[in-house]
Short mmCIF file of C-alpha atoms in Angstrom, two decimals:
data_model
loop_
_atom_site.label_atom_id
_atom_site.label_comp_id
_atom_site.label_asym_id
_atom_site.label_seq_id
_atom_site.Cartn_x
_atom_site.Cartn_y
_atom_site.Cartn_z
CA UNK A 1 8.21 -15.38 17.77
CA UNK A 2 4.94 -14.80 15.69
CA UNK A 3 6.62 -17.20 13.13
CA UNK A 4 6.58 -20.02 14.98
CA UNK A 5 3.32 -20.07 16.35
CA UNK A 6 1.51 -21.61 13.65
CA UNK A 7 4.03 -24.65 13.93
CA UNK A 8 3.65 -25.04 17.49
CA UNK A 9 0.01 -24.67 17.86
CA UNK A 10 -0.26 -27.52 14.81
CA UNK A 11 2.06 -29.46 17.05
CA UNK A 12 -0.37 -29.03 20.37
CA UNK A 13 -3.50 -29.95 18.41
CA UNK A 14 -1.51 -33.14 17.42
CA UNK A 15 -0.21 -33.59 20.69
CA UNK A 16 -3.88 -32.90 22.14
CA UNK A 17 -5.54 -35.42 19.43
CA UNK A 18 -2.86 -38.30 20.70
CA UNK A 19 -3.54 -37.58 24.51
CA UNK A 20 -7.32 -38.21 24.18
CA UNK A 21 -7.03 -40.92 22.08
CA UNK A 22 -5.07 -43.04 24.06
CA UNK A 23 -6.57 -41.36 27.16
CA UNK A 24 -10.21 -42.71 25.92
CA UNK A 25 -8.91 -46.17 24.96
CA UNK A 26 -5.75 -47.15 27.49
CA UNK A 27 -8.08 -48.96 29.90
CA UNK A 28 -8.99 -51.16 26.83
CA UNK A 29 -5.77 -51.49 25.68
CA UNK A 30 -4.49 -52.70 29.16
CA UNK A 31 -7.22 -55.34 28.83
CA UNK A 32 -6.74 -56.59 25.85
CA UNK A 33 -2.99 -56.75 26.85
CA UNK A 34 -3.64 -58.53 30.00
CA UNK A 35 -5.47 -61.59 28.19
CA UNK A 36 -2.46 -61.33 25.05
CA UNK A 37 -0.03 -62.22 28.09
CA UNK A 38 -1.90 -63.26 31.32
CA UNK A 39 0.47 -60.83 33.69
CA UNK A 40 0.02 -57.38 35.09
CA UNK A 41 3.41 -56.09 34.40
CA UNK A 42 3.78 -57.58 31.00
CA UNK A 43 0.61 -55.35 29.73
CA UNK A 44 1.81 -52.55 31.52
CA UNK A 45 5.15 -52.77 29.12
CA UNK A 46 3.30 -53.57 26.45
CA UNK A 47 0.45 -51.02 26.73
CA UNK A 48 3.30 -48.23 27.24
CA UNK A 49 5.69 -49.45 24.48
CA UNK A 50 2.65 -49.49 22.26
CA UNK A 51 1.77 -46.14 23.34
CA UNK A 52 5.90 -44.91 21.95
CA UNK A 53 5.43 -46.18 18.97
CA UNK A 54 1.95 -45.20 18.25
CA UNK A 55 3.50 -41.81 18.89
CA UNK A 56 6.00 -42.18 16.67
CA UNK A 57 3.27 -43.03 13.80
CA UNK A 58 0.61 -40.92 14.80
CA UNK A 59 1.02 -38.41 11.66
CA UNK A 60 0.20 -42.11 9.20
CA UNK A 61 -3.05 -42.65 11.10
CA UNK A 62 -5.43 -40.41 8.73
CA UNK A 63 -8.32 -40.95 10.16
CA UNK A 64 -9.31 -40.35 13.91
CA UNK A 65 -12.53 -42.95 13.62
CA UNK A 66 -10.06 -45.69 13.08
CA UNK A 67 -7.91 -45.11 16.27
CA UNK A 68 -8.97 -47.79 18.65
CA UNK A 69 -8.52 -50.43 15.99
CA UNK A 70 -5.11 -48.91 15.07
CA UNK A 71 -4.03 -49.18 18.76
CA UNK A 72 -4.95 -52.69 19.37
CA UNK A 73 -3.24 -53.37 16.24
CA UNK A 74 -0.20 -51.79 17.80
CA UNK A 75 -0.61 -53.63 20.84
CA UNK A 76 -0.99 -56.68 19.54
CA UNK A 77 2.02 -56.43 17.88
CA UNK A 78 4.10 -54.95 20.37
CA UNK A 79 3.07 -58.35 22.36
CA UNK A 80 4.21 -60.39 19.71
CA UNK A 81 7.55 -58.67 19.74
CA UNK A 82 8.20 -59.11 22.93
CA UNK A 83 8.04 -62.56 22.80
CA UNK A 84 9.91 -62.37 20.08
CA UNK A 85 12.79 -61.12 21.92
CA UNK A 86 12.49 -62.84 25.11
CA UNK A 87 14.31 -66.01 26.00
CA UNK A 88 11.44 -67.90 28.20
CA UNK A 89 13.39 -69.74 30.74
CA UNK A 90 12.83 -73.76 31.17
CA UNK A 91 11.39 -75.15 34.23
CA UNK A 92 11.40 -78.15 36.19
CA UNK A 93 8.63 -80.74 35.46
CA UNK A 94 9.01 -81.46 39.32
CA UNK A 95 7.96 -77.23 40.05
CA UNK A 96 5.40 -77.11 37.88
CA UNK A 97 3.57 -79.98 39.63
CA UNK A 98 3.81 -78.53 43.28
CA UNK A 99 2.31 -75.48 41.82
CA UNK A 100 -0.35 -77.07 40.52
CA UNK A 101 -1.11 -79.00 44.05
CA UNK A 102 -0.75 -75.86 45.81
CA UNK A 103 -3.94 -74.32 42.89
CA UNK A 104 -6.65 -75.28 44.74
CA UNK A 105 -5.40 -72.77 48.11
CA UNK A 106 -5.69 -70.27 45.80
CA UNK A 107 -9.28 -68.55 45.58
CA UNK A 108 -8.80 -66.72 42.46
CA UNK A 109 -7.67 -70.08 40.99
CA UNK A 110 -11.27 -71.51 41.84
CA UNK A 111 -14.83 -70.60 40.27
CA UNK A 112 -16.55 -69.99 36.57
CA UNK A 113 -13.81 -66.60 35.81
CA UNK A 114 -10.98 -68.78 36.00
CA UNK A 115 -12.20 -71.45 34.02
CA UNK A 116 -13.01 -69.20 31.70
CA UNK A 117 -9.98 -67.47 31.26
CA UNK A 118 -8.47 -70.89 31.25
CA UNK A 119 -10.60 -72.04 28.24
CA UNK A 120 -9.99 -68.72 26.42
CA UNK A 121 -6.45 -69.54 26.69
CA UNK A 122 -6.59 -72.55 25.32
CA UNK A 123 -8.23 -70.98 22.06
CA UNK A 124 -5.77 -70.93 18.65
CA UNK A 125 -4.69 -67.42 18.78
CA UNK A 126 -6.26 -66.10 15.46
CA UNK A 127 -9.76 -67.12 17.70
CA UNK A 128 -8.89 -65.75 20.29
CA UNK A 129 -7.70 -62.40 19.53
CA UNK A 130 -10.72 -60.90 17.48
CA UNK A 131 -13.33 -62.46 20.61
CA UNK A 132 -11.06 -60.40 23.46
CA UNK A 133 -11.10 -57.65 20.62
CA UNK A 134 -14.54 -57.72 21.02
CA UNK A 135 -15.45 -58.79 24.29
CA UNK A 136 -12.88 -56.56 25.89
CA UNK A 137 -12.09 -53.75 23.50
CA UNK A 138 -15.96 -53.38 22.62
CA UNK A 139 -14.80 -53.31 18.49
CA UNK A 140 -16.96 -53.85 15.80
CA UNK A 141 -16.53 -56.46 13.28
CA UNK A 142 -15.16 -54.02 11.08
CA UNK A 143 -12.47 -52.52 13.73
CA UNK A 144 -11.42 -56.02 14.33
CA UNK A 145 -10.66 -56.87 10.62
CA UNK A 146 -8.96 -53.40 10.21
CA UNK A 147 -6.84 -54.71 13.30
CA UNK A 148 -6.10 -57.77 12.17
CA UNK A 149 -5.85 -56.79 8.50
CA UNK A 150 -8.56 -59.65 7.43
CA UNK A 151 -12.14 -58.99 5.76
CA UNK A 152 -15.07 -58.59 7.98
CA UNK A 153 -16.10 -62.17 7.02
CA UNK A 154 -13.20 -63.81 7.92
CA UNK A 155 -13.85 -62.01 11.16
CA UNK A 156 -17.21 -63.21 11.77
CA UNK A 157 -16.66 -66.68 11.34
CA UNK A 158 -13.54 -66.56 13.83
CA UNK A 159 -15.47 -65.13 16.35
CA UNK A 160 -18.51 -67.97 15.66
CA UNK A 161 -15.54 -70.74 15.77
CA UNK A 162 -13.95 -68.64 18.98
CA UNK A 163 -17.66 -69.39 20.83
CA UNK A 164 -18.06 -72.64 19.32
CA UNK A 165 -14.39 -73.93 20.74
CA UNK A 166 -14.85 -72.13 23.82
CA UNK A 167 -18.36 -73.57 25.01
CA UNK A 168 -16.63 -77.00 23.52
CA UNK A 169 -13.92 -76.27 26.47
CA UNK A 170 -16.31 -75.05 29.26
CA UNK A 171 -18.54 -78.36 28.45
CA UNK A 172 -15.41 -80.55 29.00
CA UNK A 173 -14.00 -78.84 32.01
CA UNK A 174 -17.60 -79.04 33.60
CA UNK A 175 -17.68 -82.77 32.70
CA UNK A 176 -13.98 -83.26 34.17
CA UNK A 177 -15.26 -81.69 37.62
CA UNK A 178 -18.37 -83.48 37.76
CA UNK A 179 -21.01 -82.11 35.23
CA UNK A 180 -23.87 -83.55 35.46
CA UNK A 181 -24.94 -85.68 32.66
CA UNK A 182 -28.55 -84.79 32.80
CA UNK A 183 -27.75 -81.13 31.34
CA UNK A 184 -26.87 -82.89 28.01
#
């Protein structure tokens, strides 16, 4: 039995090192999921697939520092693979507009988070990734590029074209619901 306790013990610290890693980042993670997909249940999946498979690679990540920009890297990818494989089912033009009559009931559809997360939306996905890495996941400039596998300054001036874009979208959606046009 004494032979086998070096192997096991290596295995607990590993086990131990995953558990707080994920443990210290999954609210992030479910985050930055949510705004990848815009549903509750999708992140869930995606969070916990990306969880297996970071698992599975945990003995390639060498160094502990680089964790939370390895996850979201995982994440992100394990969003895009989902889509991937699902089949997104067609709907009627004639549905879609009775939902968006019925919008307005809706409280959480009203007010300055909504049309944020709206205009974030709207956002080419290589801006809007790196700005939820950052506003959500808290990540450096560096993290980010190690994320997204691009140099720091390709990083930086996504983020300034992500806030450029997105005030450019806030602006217009103010001036479609009655912006004043004294504020310009």
């Amino acid at each position: 039995m004494s032979g086998a306790g070096p192997v096991s013990s290596d295995a607990a610290a590993r086990r131990r090192q995953f558990e707080t890693l994920v443990t210290d980042f999954s609210t992030d993670m479910y985050r930055f999921a949510y705004w990848l997909g815009g549903d509750e249940q999708l992140a869930q999946d995606v969070v916990q697939e990306a969880c297996l498979r970071a698992w599975r690679s945990f003995a390639r990540l060498n160094d502990l520092a680089s964790g939370k920009a390895w996850l979201f890297t995982i994440v992100r990818r394990e969003h895009a693979r989902h889509f991937q494989r699902k089949h997104l089912p067609v709907t009627d033009i004639d549905d879609h507009a009775v939902a968006e009559q019925a919008a307005w009931a809706d409280p959480e559809q009203v007010g300055s988070d909504h049309e944020i997360r709206q205009a974030m939306l709207q956002l080419p996905e290589n801006y809007r990734e790196p700005l939820l890495m950052q506003v959500l996941g808290g990540m450096s400039c560096r993290e980010i590029a190690e994320a997204l596998e691009i140099h720091s300054g390709a990083v930086m001036t996504r983020l300034f074209r992500a806030r450029q874009k997105l005030k450019e979208l806030l602006e217009q959606g103010s001036d479609a619901h009655g912006g004043s046009d004294a504020l310009r």
